[in-house]
GROMACS .gro file of C-alpha atoms in nm:
model
  390
    1MET     CA    1  20.318  11.023   0.980
    2SER     CA    2  20.596  11.034   1.241
    3CYS     CA    3  20.685  10.689   1.373
    4ASP     CA    4  20.991  10.765   1.585
    5PHE     CA    5  21.008  10.508   1.863
    6ASP     CA    6  21.380  10.544   1.939
    7THR     CA    7  21.386  10.895   2.081
    8VAL     CA    8  21.379  10.908   2.461
    9LEU     CA    9  21.117  11.163   2.573
   10ASN     CA   10  21.132  11.320   2.918
   11ARG     CA   11  20.803  11.242   3.091
   12GLN     CA   12  20.902  11.376   3.431
   13GLY     CA   13  20.712  11.678   3.555
   14THR     CA   14  20.392  11.582   3.371
   15SER     CA   15  20.221  11.424   3.674
   16CYS     CA   16  20.305  11.096   3.505
   17LEU     CA   17  20.223  10.794   3.720
   18LYS     CA   18  20.508  10.594   3.570
   19TYR     CA   19  20.782  10.848   3.644
   20ASP     CA   20  20.657  11.117   3.885
   21PHE     CA   21  20.518  10.905   4.168
   22GLU     CA   22  20.816  10.683   4.244
   23LYS     CA   23  20.871  10.832   4.590
   24GLN     CA   24  20.506  10.792   4.690
   25ARG     CA   25  20.483  10.435   4.561
   26THR     CA   26  20.824  10.287   4.638
   27GLY     CA   27  20.992  10.523   4.880
   28ARG     CA   28  21.276  10.552   4.629
   29THR     CA   29  21.397  10.811   4.379
   30ASP     CA   30  21.665  10.610   4.197
   31LEU     CA   31  21.472  10.342   4.007
   32LEU     CA   32  21.434  10.300   3.631
   33PRO     CA   33  21.057  10.252   3.578
   34MET     CA   34  20.954   9.961   3.356
   35TRP     CA   35  20.623   9.885   3.520
   36VAL     CA   36  20.272  10.027   3.456
   37ALA     CA   37  20.115   9.951   3.117
   38ASP     CA   38  20.149  10.276   2.933
   39MET     CA   39  20.399  10.346   2.657
   40ASP     CA   40  20.688  10.593   2.639
   41PHE     CA   41  20.582  10.695   2.288
   42ARG     CA   42  20.393  10.999   2.164
   43ALA     CA   43  20.048  10.933   2.025
   44PRO     CA   44  20.023  10.935   1.643
   45ASP     CA   45  20.011  11.268   1.461
   46CYS     CA   46  19.650  11.216   1.356
   47VAL     CA   47  19.550  11.210   1.724
   48LEU     CA   48  19.761  11.513   1.816
   49ASP     CA   49  19.623  11.710   1.522
   50ALA     CA   50  19.263  11.625   1.614
   51LEU     CA   51  19.322  11.729   1.974
   52LYS     CA   52  19.475  12.060   1.859
   53ARG     CA   53  19.169  12.134   1.647
   54ARG     CA   54  18.940  12.049   1.937
   55THR     CA   55  19.144  12.267   2.173
   56GLU     CA   56  19.141  12.560   1.932
   57HIS     CA   57  18.761  12.547   1.932
   58GLY     CA   58  18.791  12.622   2.303
   59ILE     CA   59  18.466  12.476   2.437
   60PHE     CA   60  18.467  12.146   2.624
   61GLY     CA   61  18.106  12.094   2.720
   62TYR     CA   62  17.919  11.767   2.767
   63THR     CA   63  17.997  11.539   2.475
   64ASP     CA   64  17.848  11.215   2.346
   65PRO     CA   65  17.978  10.985   2.071
   66ASP     CA   66  17.808  11.076   1.742
   67ASP     CA   67  17.757  10.894   1.412
   68SER     CA   68  18.109  10.982   1.298
   69TYR     CA   69  18.254  10.820   1.612
   70PHE     CA   70  18.050  10.503   1.567
   71ASP     CA   71  18.139  10.482   1.198
   72ALA     CA   72  18.508  10.495   1.289
   73MET     CA   73  18.465  10.230   1.558
   74GLU     CA   74  18.272   9.993   1.333
   75ASN     CA   75  18.522  10.034   1.050
   76TRP     CA   76  18.820   9.971   1.281
   77PHE     CA   77  18.692   9.636   1.405
   78LEU     CA   78  18.568   9.531   1.062
   79THR     CA   79  18.893   9.621   0.886
   80ARG     CA   80  19.133   9.484   1.149
   81TYR     CA   81  18.942   9.175   1.260
   82GLY     CA   82  18.655   9.115   1.021
   83LEU     CA   83  18.425   9.180   1.316
   84SER     CA   84  18.082   9.331   1.255
   85ILE     CA   85  17.953   9.517   1.558
   86GLN     CA   86  17.635   9.715   1.605
   87ARG     CA   87  17.653  10.061   1.756
   88GLU     CA   88  17.358   9.998   1.985
   89TRP     CA   89  17.571   9.739   2.166
   90ASN     CA   90  17.809  10.009   2.285
   91THR     CA   91  17.822  10.192   2.616
   92VAL     CA   92  18.102  10.443   2.668
   93THR     CA   93  18.271  10.434   3.010
   94PRO     CA   94  18.578  10.610   3.152
   95GLY     CA   95  18.779  10.289   3.148
   96VAL     CA   96  18.778   9.911   3.137
   97VAL     CA   97  18.841   9.864   3.510
   98TYR     CA   98  18.548  10.094   3.584
   99ALA     CA   99  18.337   9.885   3.346
  100ILE     CA  100  18.443   9.563   3.520
  101ALA     CA  101  18.332   9.710   3.853
  102CYS     CA  102  17.997   9.800   3.697
  103ALA     CA  103  17.963   9.447   3.559
  104VAL     CA  104  18.042   9.290   3.894
  105ARG     CA  105  17.761   9.491   4.053
  106ALA     CA  106  17.522   9.446   3.758
  107PHE     CA  107  17.549   9.067   3.725
  108THR     CA  108  17.616   8.949   4.081
  109LYS     CA  109  17.491   9.017   4.430
  110PRO     CA  110  17.701   9.073   4.743
  111GLY     CA  111  17.841   8.741   4.861
  112GLU     CA  112  17.811   8.573   4.521
  113LYS     CA  113  18.115   8.447   4.332
  114VAL     CA  114  18.310   8.574   4.033
  115LEU     CA  115  18.561   8.350   3.855
  116ILE     CA  116  18.903   8.462   3.730
  117GLN     CA  117  19.211   8.282   3.594
  118GLU     CA  118  19.525   8.370   3.789
  119PRO     CA  119  19.791   8.482   3.735
  120VAL     CA  120  19.593   8.773   3.595
  121TYR     CA  121  19.570   9.152   3.590
  122TYR     CA  122  19.540   9.231   3.960
  123PRO     CA  123  19.242   9.476   3.942
  124PHE     CA  124  19.026   9.174   3.853
  125ARG     CA  125  19.055   9.035   4.207
  126GLU     CA  126  19.056   9.381   4.367
  127THR     CA  127  18.736   9.489   4.192
  128ILE     CA  128  18.556   9.170   4.291
  129GLU     CA  129  18.654   9.179   4.656
  130LEU     CA  130  18.615   9.555   4.705
  131ASN     CA  131  18.255   9.517   4.585
  132GLY     CA  132  18.180   9.251   4.846
  133ARG     CA  133  18.185   8.954   4.611
  134VAL     CA  134  18.385   8.632   4.644
  135CYS     CA  135  18.674   8.571   4.407
  136VAL     CA  136  18.727   8.216   4.275
  137SER     CA  137  19.033   8.132   4.064
  138SER     CA  138  19.070   7.857   3.808
  139SER     CA  139  19.443   7.901   3.783
  140LEU     CA  140  19.615   7.872   3.448
  141ILE     CA  141  19.851   7.577   3.417
  142ARG     CA  142  20.217   7.630   3.334
  143SER     CA  143  20.353   7.431   3.042
  144ASP     CA  144  20.714   7.385   2.929
  145SER     CA  145  20.633   7.172   2.624
  146GLU     CA  146  20.707   7.444   2.367
  147GLY     CA  147  20.876   7.708   2.576
  148LEU     CA  148  20.740   7.847   2.898
  149HIS     CA  149  20.373   7.940   2.853
  150TYR     CA  150  20.031   7.897   3.015
  151GLU     CA  151  19.712   7.713   2.925
  152MET     CA  152  19.358   7.691   3.059
  153ARG     CA  153  19.254   7.398   3.278
  154PHE     CA  154  18.917   7.320   3.127
  155ASP     CA  155  18.829   7.039   3.372
  156ASP     CA  156  18.887   7.272   3.665
  157LEU     CA  157  18.708   7.554   3.486
  158ALA     CA  158  18.403   7.334   3.424
  159GLN     CA  159  18.391   7.226   3.787
  160LYS     CA  160  18.410   7.580   3.922
  161LEU     CA  161  18.163   7.727   3.674
  162ALA     CA  162  17.914   7.461   3.781
  163ASP     CA  163  17.902   7.618   4.128
  164PRO     CA  164  17.555   7.781   4.144
  165ASP     CA  165  17.704   8.077   4.333
  166VAL     CA  166  17.929   8.168   4.037
  167HIS     CA  167  17.744   8.419   3.817
  168LEU     CA  168  18.022   8.601   3.632
  169MET     CA  169  18.357   8.511   3.477
  170LEU     CA  170  18.626   8.767   3.394
  171LEU     CA  171  18.839   8.663   3.097
  172CYS     CA  172  19.158   8.847   3.002
  173SER     CA  173  19.196   8.821   2.624
  174PRO     CA  174  19.475   8.867   2.523
  175HIS     CA  175  19.597   8.768   2.864
  176ASN     CA  176  19.784   9.003   3.093
  177PRO     CA  177  20.044   8.915   3.219
  178VAL     CA  178  20.114   8.574   3.058
  179GLY     CA  179  20.070   8.703   2.702
  180ARG     CA  180  19.843   8.428   2.568
  181VAL     CA  181  19.627   8.504   2.267
  182TRP     CA  182  19.344   8.257   2.313
  183SER     CA  183  19.241   8.056   2.009
  184ALA     CA  184  18.887   8.047   1.875
  185ASP     CA  185  18.853   7.689   2.003
  186GLU     CA  186  18.962   7.788   2.353
  187LEU     CA  187  18.722   8.082   2.355
  188ARG     CA  188  18.438   7.864   2.227
  189LYS     CA  189  18.493   7.616   2.511
  190VAL     CA  190  18.495   7.893   2.770
  191SER     CA  191  18.184   8.055   2.625
  192SER     CA  192  17.997   7.725   2.611
  193LEU     CA  193  18.086   7.636   2.971
  194CYS     CA  194  17.964   7.976   3.086
  195ARG     CA  195  17.638   7.954   2.893
  196GLU     CA  196  17.570   7.599   3.013
  197ASN     CA  197  17.596   7.723   3.371
  198GLY     CA  198  17.415   8.056   3.329
  199VAL     CA  199  17.733   8.256   3.384
  200VAL     CA  200  17.794   8.595   3.221
  201LEU     CA  201  18.129   8.606   3.038
  202LEU     CA  202  18.311   8.939   3.048
  203SER     CA  203  18.607   8.951   2.808
  204ASP     CA  204  18.864   9.226   2.864
  205GLU     CA  205  19.004   9.276   2.514
  206ILE     CA  206  19.194   9.600   2.572
  207HIS     CA  207  19.521   9.451   2.439
  208CYS     CA  208  19.364   9.311   2.120
  209ASP     CA  209  19.571   9.528   1.887
  210PHE     CA  210  19.900   9.389   2.021
  211ILE     CA  211  19.930   9.050   1.855
  212LEU     CA  212  20.269   8.900   1.770
  213PRO     CA  213  20.350   8.745   1.430
  214GLY     CA  214  20.215   8.394   1.389
  215HIS     CA  215  19.914   8.455   1.613
  216HIS     CA  216  19.560   8.573   1.544
  217PHE     CA  217  19.323   8.757   1.774
  218THR     CA  218  18.965   8.633   1.801
  219SER     CA  219  18.710   8.841   1.987
  220VAL     CA  220  18.444   8.663   2.188
  221LEU     CA  221  18.201   8.857   1.970
  222ALA     CA  222  18.342   8.684   1.661
  223LEU     CA  223  18.206   8.350   1.788
  224GLY     CA  224  17.864   8.471   1.681
  225GLY     CA  225  17.509   8.355   1.744
  226ALA     CA  226  17.427   8.200   2.079
  227GLU     CA  227  17.794   8.216   2.177
  228THR     CA  228  17.758   8.590   2.233
  229SER     CA  229  17.427   8.579   2.421
  230ASN     CA  230  17.607   8.594   2.756
  231ALA     CA  231  17.900   8.815   2.645
  232VAL     CA  232  18.021   9.151   2.768
  233VAL     CA  233  18.328   9.271   2.576
  234CYS     CA  234  18.548   9.554   2.701
  235THR     CA  235  18.748   9.747   2.442
  236SER     CA  236  18.944  10.070   2.431
  237ALA     CA  237  19.193  10.248   2.207
  238SER     CA  238  19.380  10.359   2.519
  239LYS     CA  239  19.650  10.091   2.516
  240SER     CA  240  19.689  10.080   2.138
  241PHE     CA  241  19.751  10.454   2.098
  242ASN     CA  242  19.873  10.551   2.447
  243LEU     CA  243  19.557  10.741   2.544
  244SER     CA  244  19.495  10.603   2.892
  245GLY     CA  245  19.483  10.945   3.059
  246LEU     CA  246  19.197  11.050   2.830
  247GLN     CA  247  18.971  10.785   2.982
  248VAL     CA  248  18.744  10.637   2.717
  249ALA     CA  249  18.642  10.271   2.687
  250ASN     CA  250  18.375  10.107   2.473
  251ILE     CA  251  18.177   9.823   2.630
  252LEU     CA  252  17.998   9.599   2.379
  253VAL     CA  253  17.697   9.396   2.499
  254PRO     CA  254  17.487   9.227   2.227
  255ASP     CA  255  17.215   9.095   2.460
  256SER     CA  256  16.959   9.367   2.537
  257LYS     CA  257  16.881   9.239   2.887
  258LEU     CA  258  17.244   9.228   2.990
  259ARG     CA  259  17.303   9.566   2.827
  260LYS     CA  260  17.015   9.720   3.020
  261ALA     CA  261  17.151   9.582   3.349
  262PHE     CA  262  17.501   9.712   3.272
  263ARG     CA  263  17.375  10.057   3.174
  264HIS     CA  264  17.166  10.075   3.489
  265GLU     CA  265  17.475  10.016   3.702
  266ASN     CA  266  17.672  10.265   3.496
  267ALA     CA  267  17.403  10.528   3.554
  268ALA     CA  268  17.382  10.438   3.923
  269SER     CA  269  17.753  10.513   3.945
  270GLY     CA  270  17.681  10.867   3.825
  271TYR     CA  271  17.844  10.843   3.483
  272SER     CA  272  17.686  10.969   3.160
  273GLN     CA  273  17.879  11.170   2.897
  274GLY     CA  274  18.231  11.075   2.794
  275ASN     CA  275  18.551  11.275   2.807
  276ALA     CA  276  18.540  11.523   2.517
  277ALA     CA  277  18.913  11.500   2.445
  278GLY     CA  278  18.908  11.123   2.486
  279LEU     CA  279  18.629  11.078   2.232
  280THR     CA  280  18.810  11.305   1.986
  281ALA     CA  281  19.139  11.120   2.028
  282THR     CA  282  18.979  10.776   2.002
  283GLU     CA  283  18.795  10.855   1.680
  284ALA     CA  284  19.107  11.009   1.528
  285ALA     CA  285  19.315  10.704   1.621
  286TRP     CA  286  19.067  10.467   1.461
  287ARG     CA  287  19.046  10.679   1.147
  288GLY     CA  288  19.411  10.753   1.083
  289GLY     CA  289  19.626  10.560   1.329
  290ALA     CA  290  19.661  10.222   1.157
  291PRO     CA  291  19.997  10.293   0.984
  292TRP     CA  292  20.146  10.420   1.312
  293LEU     CA  293  20.018  10.115   1.497
  294ASP     CA  294  20.156   9.877   1.236
  295SER     CA  295  20.499  10.042   1.267
  296LEU     CA  296  20.474  10.022   1.645
  297LEU     CA  297  20.400   9.649   1.631
  298GLN     CA  298  20.714   9.593   1.427
  299TYR     CA  299  20.919   9.792   1.676
  300LEU     CA  300  20.777   9.605   1.974
  301ASN     CA  301  20.850   9.273   1.806
  302GLY     CA  302  21.209   9.393   1.772
  303ASN     CA  303  21.214   9.478   2.141
  304LEU     CA  304  21.089   9.129   2.223
  305GLU     CA  305  21.361   8.972   2.008
  306PHE     CA  306  21.618   9.186   2.188
  307VAL     CA  307  21.497   9.074   2.532
  308ARG     CA  308  21.485   8.709   2.427
  309SER     CA  309  21.840   8.718   2.293
  310TYR     CA  310  21.976   8.922   2.584
  311LEU     CA  311  21.837   8.683   2.843
  312CYS     CA  312  21.972   8.382   2.658
  313GLU     CA  313  22.321   8.529   2.624
  314ASN     CA  314  22.359   8.719   2.950
  315LEU     CA  315  22.094   8.611   3.203
  316PRO     CA  316  22.018   8.242   3.135
  317GLY     CA  317  21.883   8.195   3.488
  318ILE     CA  318  21.588   8.424   3.407
  319ARG     CA  319  21.323   8.261   3.188
  320LEU     CA  320  21.088   8.445   2.956
  321VAL     CA  321  20.724   8.342   2.947
  322GLU     CA  322  20.687   8.333   2.571
  323PRO     CA  323  20.423   8.593   2.475
  324GLU     CA  324  20.178   8.577   2.188
  325GLY     CA  325  20.049   8.928   2.244
  326THR     CA  326  20.063   9.250   2.453
  327TYR     CA  327  20.376   9.459   2.520
  328LEU     CA  328  20.412   9.318   2.871
  329LEU     CA  329  20.660   9.039   2.942
  330LEU     CA  330  20.657   8.803   3.238
  331LEU     CA  331  20.999   8.693   3.359
  332ASP     CA  332  21.057   8.390   3.581
  333PHE     CA  333  21.331   8.455   3.839
  334SER     CA  334  21.280   8.130   4.030
  335GLY     CA  335  21.602   7.991   3.883
  336ILE     CA  336  21.808   8.253   4.065
  337CYS     CA  337  21.587   8.369   4.352
  338LYS     CA  338  21.422   8.139   4.607
  339THR     CA  339  21.221   8.394   4.807
  340TYR     CA  340  21.029   8.714   4.739
  341GLU     CA  341  21.271   8.904   4.964
  342GLU     CA  342  21.567   8.785   4.759
  343LEU     CA  343  21.391   8.882   4.436
  344HIS     CA  344  21.297   9.227   4.568
  345ASP     CA  345  21.654   9.288   4.682
  346LEU     CA  346  21.790   9.193   4.341
  347VAL     CA  347  21.550   9.400   4.132
  348GLN     CA  348  21.512   9.717   4.338
  349ASN     CA  349  21.808   9.740   4.575
  350LYS     CA  350  22.080   9.605   4.347
  351ALA     CA  351  21.964   9.655   3.987
  352LYS     CA  352  21.763   9.968   4.076
  353LEU     CA  353  21.470   9.874   3.855
  354TRP     CA  354  21.098   9.925   3.901
  355PHE     CA  355  20.909   9.629   3.759
  356ASP     CA  356  20.562   9.501   3.850
  357GLU     CA  357  20.604   9.232   4.113
  358GLY     CA  358  20.465   8.899   3.997
  359ARG     CA  359  20.295   8.831   4.327
  360ILE     CA  360  20.031   9.099   4.258
  361PHE     CA  361  19.893   8.877   3.979
  362GLY     CA  362  19.849   8.574   4.203
  363PRO     CA  363  20.049   8.333   4.420
  364GLU     CA  364  20.158   8.130   4.118
  365THR     CA  365  20.392   8.409   4.004
  366ALA     CA  366  20.541   8.519   4.336
  367LEU     CA  367  20.894   8.478   4.195
  368PHE     CA  368  20.817   8.650   3.865
  369GLU     CA  369  20.836   9.011   3.749
  370ARG     CA  370  20.637   9.184   3.473
  371ILE     CA  371  20.817   9.436   3.254
  372ASN     CA  372  20.687   9.685   3.000
  373ILE     CA  373  20.883   9.681   2.672
  374ALA     CA  374  20.690   9.970   2.511
  375CYS     CA  375  20.987  10.201   2.537
  376PRO     CA  376  21.287  10.300   2.325
  377ARG     CA  377  21.522  10.005   2.283
  378CYS     CA  378  21.807  10.192   2.447
  379VAL     CA  379  21.602  10.213   2.768
  380LEU     CA  380  21.533   9.841   2.751
  381LYS     CA  381  21.904   9.774   2.698
  382LYS     CA  382  21.991   9.993   2.996
  383ALA     CA  383  21.742   9.813   3.222
  384LEU     CA  384  21.865   9.465   3.130
  385GLY     CA  385  22.223   9.585   3.163
  386GLN     CA  386  22.156   9.697   3.519
  387LEU     CA  387  22.011   9.355   3.591
  388LYS     CA  388  22.308   9.178   3.434
  389ASP     CA  389  22.558   9.379   3.637
  390GLU     CA  390  22.405   9.241   3.956
   0.00000   0.00000   0.00000
């Protein structure tokens, strides 16, 4: 299996959001893109081969996941995480954000509240507010005790979940953008607080395959028993194997009543069968992609070590939020920039870089930037070099 992560592949001219829409999104044409969460790596050979076979068949009619698909899914989660899931829990959707929107409509009414933990993946807030619900944040607390990282504020979380108008909580696990991999104890506390207050807990676990050495991923579903009675877990192979454009997610809901409500909203949105190519690619990735993914994780860990060392040696005023998972890094520029305008001028006008602005994740990270390190190391070196030169 080919595991070449060093070769720079030209993605321009493929209608690629990351590279081909710079002018529309920034008004510029001279920026090095390090932003949106997809990788600059080809999918594993097992996926490409499966897609070729499917293409050669030549018919792309309505397609549902079959027993072979479910067997691959069950084996993936059992082998990687010791997690036993039941296929009847699963509903296929075109993506996790779509599923979150369905959940917001399924488990809350207009004007009711949904709780998030900012700084967090910005579609959480967008999806809540665009559906006419009220967004409430129990902001994560910044800690410098063992390097810059974030923790949950359980007292604040308990207080806000006790609000009778809060009916749904969106949990990002592993967390984007702060990179926390929540422990089983932390997840158990969150789950218990939600259950005690009759709140549905939706856990976005799309980054679960990106866990750094020394850390262990626990799914909300692994808590078992009553702890999963209020759980909705969003999964997808799209991040792990760079399949986002094929649009397949798997939404796991153990409770039959919650599952029925979610599926009703999914059907009301007009969605039924999944993307034929996406289902093919996902099954192939689960069946044969583990060696490729393991090699990728080693490479990404090397990229992280490179960034950590480079900042320390060349850009000590920029602090790294120490990640435990994901391939997205949050950088704190508050030591060298005092305003958003100053930060924007440094990153885009001077360094000519396209990062994700920290302010989109919440007010707490207005002087931060999120960068994507899922790229060849030479590209990462170039980007940090451009920042150093300014």
